[in-house]
């Protein structure tokens, strides 16, 4: 839970508060299955009284562990996600089913930061743009151990065809 006191900004329309936070993945309740975060999560942004809702805007940054889709090596990368979330006062009829609500003077922004980070995570990542991947013949990581295997004939479609022809 990361509670922000919004008593001040609720007093005036377009009242706004600058937020600079550094929190742990535990405080954000990010489970390693969702995203492996290394070190603190940083958030900078604002929360603004927009009349009927409070508007949370900003950027969340964390160092995360990723696995390269080509060579399967683990590496760390800095993930930055935009945060844009509306908070409705408890008891009001929210228009969206998954709307976030707040009660009294406190807004819990943990869910918004967590969701933004998890959703920003790309499905496929490479450790580097020109990652050479694993050798399909000997299995070596070709970034670390360049091998001399002949991989030209190893198009999987052709090898499957060859298997068929053998029968
Ligand atoms: Zn790689
Ligand atoms: Zn090889």
PDB file of C-alpha atoms and ligand atoms in Angstrom:
ATOM      1  CA  UNK A   1       0.000   0.000   0.000  1.00  0.00           C
ATOM      2  CA  UNK A   2       1.197   3.456  -0.853  1.00  0.00           C
ATOM      3  CA  UNK A   3      -1.115   5.988   0.691  1.00  0.00           C
ATOM      4  CA  UNK A   4      -1.202   9.552  -0.487  1.00  0.00           C
ATOM      5  CA  UNK A   5      -2.967  12.167   1.596  1.00  0.00           C
ATOM      6  CA  UNK A   6      -5.157  14.252  -0.673  1.00  0.00           C
ATOM      7  CA  UNK A   7      -6.884  16.402   1.953  1.00  0.00           C
ATOM      8  CA  UNK A   8      -5.139  19.554   0.703  1.00  0.00           C
ATOM      9  CA  UNK A   9      -5.858  19.159  -3.002  1.00  0.00           C
ATOM     10  CA  UNK A  10      -9.489  18.302  -2.364  1.00  0.00           C
ATOM     11  CA  UNK A  11     -10.064  21.786  -1.020  1.00  0.00           C
ATOM     12  CA  UNK A  12      -9.657  23.483  -4.380  1.00  0.00           C
ATOM     13  CA  UNK A  13     -10.524  22.523  -7.917  1.00  0.00           C
ATOM     14  CA  UNK A  14      -7.411  21.732  -9.963  1.00  0.00           C
ATOM     15  CA  UNK A  15      -5.516  21.512  -6.689  1.00  0.00           C
ATOM     16  CA  UNK A  16      -2.491  19.398  -7.411  1.00  0.00           C
ATOM     17  CA  UNK A  17       0.262  17.656  -5.537  1.00  0.00           C
ATOM     18  CA  UNK A  18       3.666  16.694  -6.854  1.00  0.00           C
ATOM     19  CA  UNK A  19       4.696  13.152  -6.028  1.00  0.00           C
ATOM     20  CA  UNK A  20       8.184  11.705  -5.913  1.00  0.00           C
ATOM     21  CA  UNK A  21       8.296   8.226  -4.462  1.00  0.00           C
ATOM     22  CA  UNK A  22      10.760   5.430  -4.118  1.00  0.00           C
ATOM     23  CA  UNK A  23       9.197   2.194  -2.943  1.00  0.00           C
ATOM     24  CA  UNK A  24      10.078  -1.473  -2.756  1.00  0.00           C
ATOM     25  CA  UNK A  25       8.475  -4.129  -4.986  1.00  0.00           C
ATOM     26  CA  UNK A  26       6.973  -5.542  -1.780  1.00  0.00           C
ATOM     27  CA  UNK A  27       5.197  -2.280  -1.053  1.00  0.00           C
ATOM     28  CA  UNK A  28       3.801  -2.416  -4.570  1.00  0.00           C
ATOM     29  CA  UNK A  29       2.801  -6.042  -4.018  1.00  0.00           C
ATOM     30  CA  UNK A  30       4.433  -7.123  -7.262  1.00  0.00           C
ATOM     31  CA  UNK A  31       4.882 -10.876  -7.273  1.00  0.00           C
ATOM     32  CA  UNK A  32       7.958 -12.275  -9.035  1.00  0.00           C
ATOM     33  CA  UNK A  33       5.644 -14.355 -11.237  1.00  0.00           C
ATOM     34  CA  UNK A  34       4.212 -11.158 -12.678  1.00  0.00           C
ATOM     35  CA  UNK A  35       7.447  -9.253 -12.924  1.00  0.00           C
ATOM     36  CA  UNK A  36      10.846  -9.672 -11.327  1.00  0.00           C
ATOM     37  CA  UNK A  37      11.871  -6.283 -10.023  1.00  0.00           C
ATOM     38  CA  UNK A  38      15.427  -5.661  -8.870  1.00  0.00           C
ATOM     39  CA  UNK A  39      15.803  -2.778  -6.439  1.00  0.00           C
ATOM     40  CA  UNK A  40      13.465   0.114  -5.806  1.00  0.00           C
ATOM     41  CA  UNK A  41      10.576   1.328  -7.931  1.00  0.00           C
ATOM     42  CA  UNK A  42      10.541   5.056  -8.601  1.00  0.00           C
ATOM     43  CA  UNK A  43       7.505   7.162  -9.342  1.00  0.00           C
ATOM     44  CA  UNK A  44       7.356  10.813 -10.246  1.00  0.00           C
ATOM     45  CA  UNK A  45       4.116  12.512 -11.123  1.00  0.00           C
ATOM     46  CA  UNK A  46       1.162  14.450  -9.852  1.00  0.00           C
ATOM     47  CA  UNK A  47      -2.242  13.851  -8.398  1.00  0.00           C
ATOM     48  CA  UNK A  48      -4.784  16.470  -9.384  1.00  0.00           C
ATOM     49  CA  UNK A  49      -8.293  17.293  -8.258  1.00  0.00           C
ATOM     50  CA  UNK A  50     -10.248  17.207 -11.522  1.00  0.00           C
ATOM     51  CA  UNK A  51     -13.625  17.871  -9.982  1.00  0.00           C
ATOM     52  CA  UNK A  52     -15.455  14.564  -9.843  1.00  0.00           C
ATOM     53  CA  UNK A  53     -12.293  12.469  -9.895  1.00  0.00           C
ATOM     54  CA  UNK A  54      -8.677  12.606  -8.781  1.00  0.00           C
ATOM     55  CA  UNK A  55      -6.249  12.180 -11.611  1.00  0.00           C
ATOM     56  CA  UNK A  56      -2.939  10.383 -11.102  1.00  0.00           C
ATOM     57  CA  UNK A  57      -0.370  11.030 -13.819  1.00  0.00           C
ATOM     58  CA  UNK A  58       3.288  10.246 -14.041  1.00  0.00           C
ATOM     59  CA  UNK A  59       6.033   7.811 -14.822  1.00  0.00           C
ATOM     60  CA  UNK A  60       7.073   4.698 -12.979  1.00  0.00           C
ATOM     61  CA  UNK A  61      10.571   3.292 -13.424  1.00  0.00           C
ATOM     62  CA  UNK A  62      12.093   0.044 -12.220  1.00  0.00           C
ATOM     63  CA  UNK A  63      14.974  -2.257 -13.005  1.00  0.00           C
ATOM     64  CA  UNK A  64      13.512  -5.597 -14.053  1.00  0.00           C
ATOM     65  CA  UNK A  65      14.836  -9.030 -14.884  1.00  0.00           C
ATOM     66  CA  UNK A  66      14.093 -10.303 -18.357  1.00  0.00           C
ATOM     67  CA  UNK A  67      14.922 -13.458 -20.287  1.00  0.00           C
ATOM     68  CA  UNK A  68      16.167 -13.084 -23.846  1.00  0.00           C
ATOM     69  CA  UNK A  69      13.840 -14.793 -26.300  1.00  0.00           C
ATOM     70  CA  UNK A  70      16.754 -15.774 -28.530  1.00  0.00           C
ATOM     71  CA  UNK A  71      19.650 -16.921 -26.299  1.00  0.00           C
ATOM     72  CA  UNK A  72      17.572 -17.539 -23.126  1.00  0.00           C
ATOM     73  CA  UNK A  73      20.052 -15.593 -20.978  1.00  0.00           C
ATOM     74  CA  UNK A  74      18.716 -13.569 -18.071  1.00  0.00           C
ATOM     75  CA  UNK A  75      19.495  -9.877 -18.111  1.00  0.00           C
ATOM     76  CA  UNK A  76      18.343  -6.712 -16.396  1.00  0.00           C
ATOM     77  CA  UNK A  77      16.748  -3.753 -18.087  1.00  0.00           C
ATOM     78  CA  UNK A  78      15.201  -0.480 -17.030  1.00  0.00           C
ATOM     79  CA  UNK A  79      11.472  -0.405 -17.567  1.00  0.00           C
ATOM     80  CA  UNK A  80       9.595   2.884 -17.728  1.00  0.00           C
ATOM     81  CA  UNK A  81       5.824   3.020 -17.850  1.00  0.00           C
ATOM     82  CA  UNK A  82       3.321   5.842 -18.087  1.00  0.00           C
ATOM     83  CA  UNK A  83       0.746   6.021 -15.349  1.00  0.00           C
ATOM     84  CA  UNK A  84      -2.655   7.577 -15.946  1.00  0.00           C
ATOM     85  CA  UNK A  85      -5.403   6.660 -13.537  1.00  0.00           C
ATOM     86  CA  UNK A  86      -8.659   8.101 -12.239  1.00  0.00           C
ATOM     87  CA  UNK A  87      -9.860   7.715  -8.669  1.00  0.00           C
ATOM     88  CA  UNK A  88     -13.520   8.061  -7.852  1.00  0.00           C
ATOM     89  CA  UNK A  89     -14.765   8.998  -4.374  1.00  0.00           C
ATOM     90  CA  UNK A  90     -16.134   5.925  -2.600  1.00  0.00           C
ATOM     91  CA  UNK A  91     -19.889   5.672  -2.903  1.00  0.00           C
ATOM     92  CA  UNK A  92     -20.223   7.474  -6.218  1.00  0.00           C
ATOM     93  CA  UNK A  93     -21.516   5.599  -9.213  1.00  0.00           C
ATOM     94  CA  UNK A  94     -18.438   4.724 -11.178  1.00  0.00           C
ATOM     95  CA  UNK A  95     -18.792   4.509 -14.906  1.00  0.00           C
ATOM     96  CA  UNK A  96     -16.156   1.843 -15.399  1.00  0.00           C
ATOM     97  CA  UNK A  97     -16.420  -1.586 -13.848  1.00  0.00           C
ATOM     98  CA  UNK A  98     -12.778  -1.668 -12.776  1.00  0.00           C
ATOM     99  CA  UNK A  99     -12.728   1.926 -11.547  1.00  0.00           C
ATOM    100  CA  UNK A 100     -10.448   2.745  -8.647  1.00  0.00           C
ATOM    101  CA  UNK A 101     -11.996   4.397  -5.622  1.00  0.00           C
ATOM    102  CA  UNK A 102     -10.698   6.293  -2.620  1.00  0.00           C
ATOM    103  CA  UNK A 103     -12.185   6.822   0.770  1.00  0.00           C
ATOM    104  CA  UNK A 104     -11.756  10.056   2.697  1.00  0.00           C
ATOM    105  CA  UNK A 105      -8.361  11.715   2.423  1.00  0.00           C
ATOM    106  CA  UNK A 106      -6.248   8.751   1.392  1.00  0.00           C
ATOM    107  CA  UNK A 107      -5.557   7.362  -2.058  1.00  0.00           C
ATOM    108  CA  UNK A 108      -3.715   4.068  -2.437  1.00  0.00           C
ATOM    109  CA  UNK A 109      -1.704   4.258  -5.652  1.00  0.00           C
ATOM    110  CA  UNK A 110       0.062   0.887  -5.360  1.00  0.00           C
ATOM    111  CA  UNK A 111      -2.305  -0.914  -7.756  1.00  0.00           C
ATOM    112  CA  UNK A 112      -1.948   1.763 -10.437  1.00  0.00           C
ATOM    113  CA  UNK A 113       1.850   1.670 -10.325  1.00  0.00           C
ATOM    114  CA  UNK A 114       1.928  -2.133 -10.271  1.00  0.00           C
ATOM    115  CA  UNK A 115      -0.480  -2.546 -13.189  1.00  0.00           C
ATOM    116  CA  UNK A 116       1.332   0.067 -15.272  1.00  0.00           C
ATOM    117  CA  UNK A 117       4.669  -1.670 -14.815  1.00  0.00           C
ATOM    118  CA  UNK A 118       3.328  -5.173 -15.480  1.00  0.00           C
ATOM    119  CA  UNK A 119       1.363  -4.083 -18.560  1.00  0.00           C
ATOM    120  CA  UNK A 120       4.341  -2.223 -19.997  1.00  0.00           C
ATOM    121  CA  UNK A 121       6.444  -5.378 -19.991  1.00  0.00           C
ATOM    122  CA  UNK A 122       6.964  -6.528 -23.603  1.00  0.00           C
ATOM    123  CA  UNK A 123       6.175 -10.181 -24.361  1.00  0.00           C
ATOM    124  CA  UNK A 124       9.293 -10.743 -26.401  1.00  0.00           C
ATOM    125  CA  UNK A 125      12.607  -9.195 -25.500  1.00  0.00           C
ATOM    126  CA  UNK A 126      16.158  -9.538 -26.724  1.00  0.00           C
ATOM    127  CA  UNK A 127      19.258  -9.074 -24.559  1.00  0.00           C
ATOM    128  CA  UNK A 128      20.625  -6.947 -27.394  1.00  0.00           C
ATOM    129  CA  UNK A 129      19.367  -6.131 -30.817  1.00  0.00           C
ATOM    130  CA  UNK A 130      21.925  -8.283 -32.631  1.00  0.00           C
ATOM    131  CA  UNK A 131      21.775 -11.233 -30.233  1.00  0.00           C
ATOM    132  CA  UNK A 132      23.055 -14.242 -32.137  1.00  0.00           C
ATOM    133  CA  UNK A 133      20.980 -16.714 -30.162  1.00  0.00           C
ATOM    134  CA  UNK A 134      21.612 -20.388 -29.618  1.00  0.00           C
ATOM    135  CA  UNK A 135      23.205 -22.603 -32.232  1.00  0.00           C
ATOM    136  CA  UNK A 136      20.548 -25.050 -33.455  1.00  0.00           C
ATOM    137  CA  UNK A 137      23.231 -27.706 -33.961  1.00  0.00           C
ATOM    138  CA  UNK A 138      25.370 -27.666 -30.790  1.00  0.00           C
ATOM    139  CA  UNK A 139      23.199 -25.474 -28.557  1.00  0.00           C
ATOM    140  CA  UNK A 140      25.975 -23.020 -27.710  1.00  0.00           C
ATOM    141  CA  UNK A 141      25.176 -19.409 -26.915  1.00  0.00           C
ATOM    142  CA  UNK A 142      26.652 -17.875 -30.029  1.00  0.00           C
ATOM    143  CA  UNK A 143      27.190 -14.501 -28.323  1.00  0.00           C
ATOM    144  CA  UNK A 144      29.687 -16.132 -25.962  1.00  0.00           C
ATOM    145  CA  UNK A 145      30.928 -19.158 -27.895  1.00  0.00           C
ATOM    146  CA  UNK A 146      30.967 -18.667 -31.626  1.00  0.00           C
ATOM    147  CA  UNK A 147      30.909 -22.166 -33.118  1.00  0.00           C
ATOM    148  CA  UNK A 148      31.625 -23.349 -36.626  1.00  0.00           C
ATOM    149  CA  UNK A 149      28.556 -25.523 -37.059  1.00  0.00           C
ATOM    150  CA  UNK A 150      26.962 -25.591 -40.487  1.00  0.00           C
ATOM    151  CA  UNK A 151      23.476 -24.242 -39.903  1.00  0.00           C
ATOM    152  CA  UNK A 152      22.633 -23.464 -43.508  1.00  0.00           C
ATOM    153  CA  UNK A 153      20.736 -26.700 -44.089  1.00  0.00           C
ATOM    154  CA  UNK A 154      18.885 -26.506 -40.827  1.00  0.00           C
ATOM    155  CA  UNK A 155      15.727 -24.746 -41.839  1.00  0.00           C
ATOM    156  CA  UNK A 156      13.174 -26.606 -39.668  1.00  0.00           C
ATOM    157  CA  UNK A 157      10.693 -26.863 -42.537  1.00  0.00           C
ATOM    158  CA  UNK A 158      13.232 -28.651 -44.714  1.00  0.00           C
ATOM    159  CA  UNK A 159      14.427 -30.998 -42.001  1.00  0.00           C
ATOM    160  CA  UNK A 160      10.817 -32.000 -41.352  1.00  0.00           C
ATOM    161  CA  UNK A 161      10.442 -32.680 -45.052  1.00  0.00           C
ATOM    162  CA  UNK A 162      13.631 -34.722 -45.054  1.00  0.00           C
ATOM    163  CA  UNK A 163      12.265 -36.823 -42.207  1.00  0.00           C
ATOM    164  CA  UNK A 164       9.152 -37.501 -44.240  1.00  0.00           C
ATOM    165  CA  UNK A 165      11.139 -38.496 -47.311  1.00  0.00           C
ATOM    166  CA  UNK A 166      13.198 -40.968 -45.312  1.00  0.00           C
ATOM    167  CA  UNK A 167      10.086 -43.036 -44.485  1.00  0.00           C
TER     168      UNK A 167
HETATM  169 ZN1  LIG B   1      20.138 -12.911 -26.254  1.00  0.00          ZN
HETATM  170 ZN1  LIG B   2      27.108 -24.813 -32.976  1.00  0.00          ZN
END
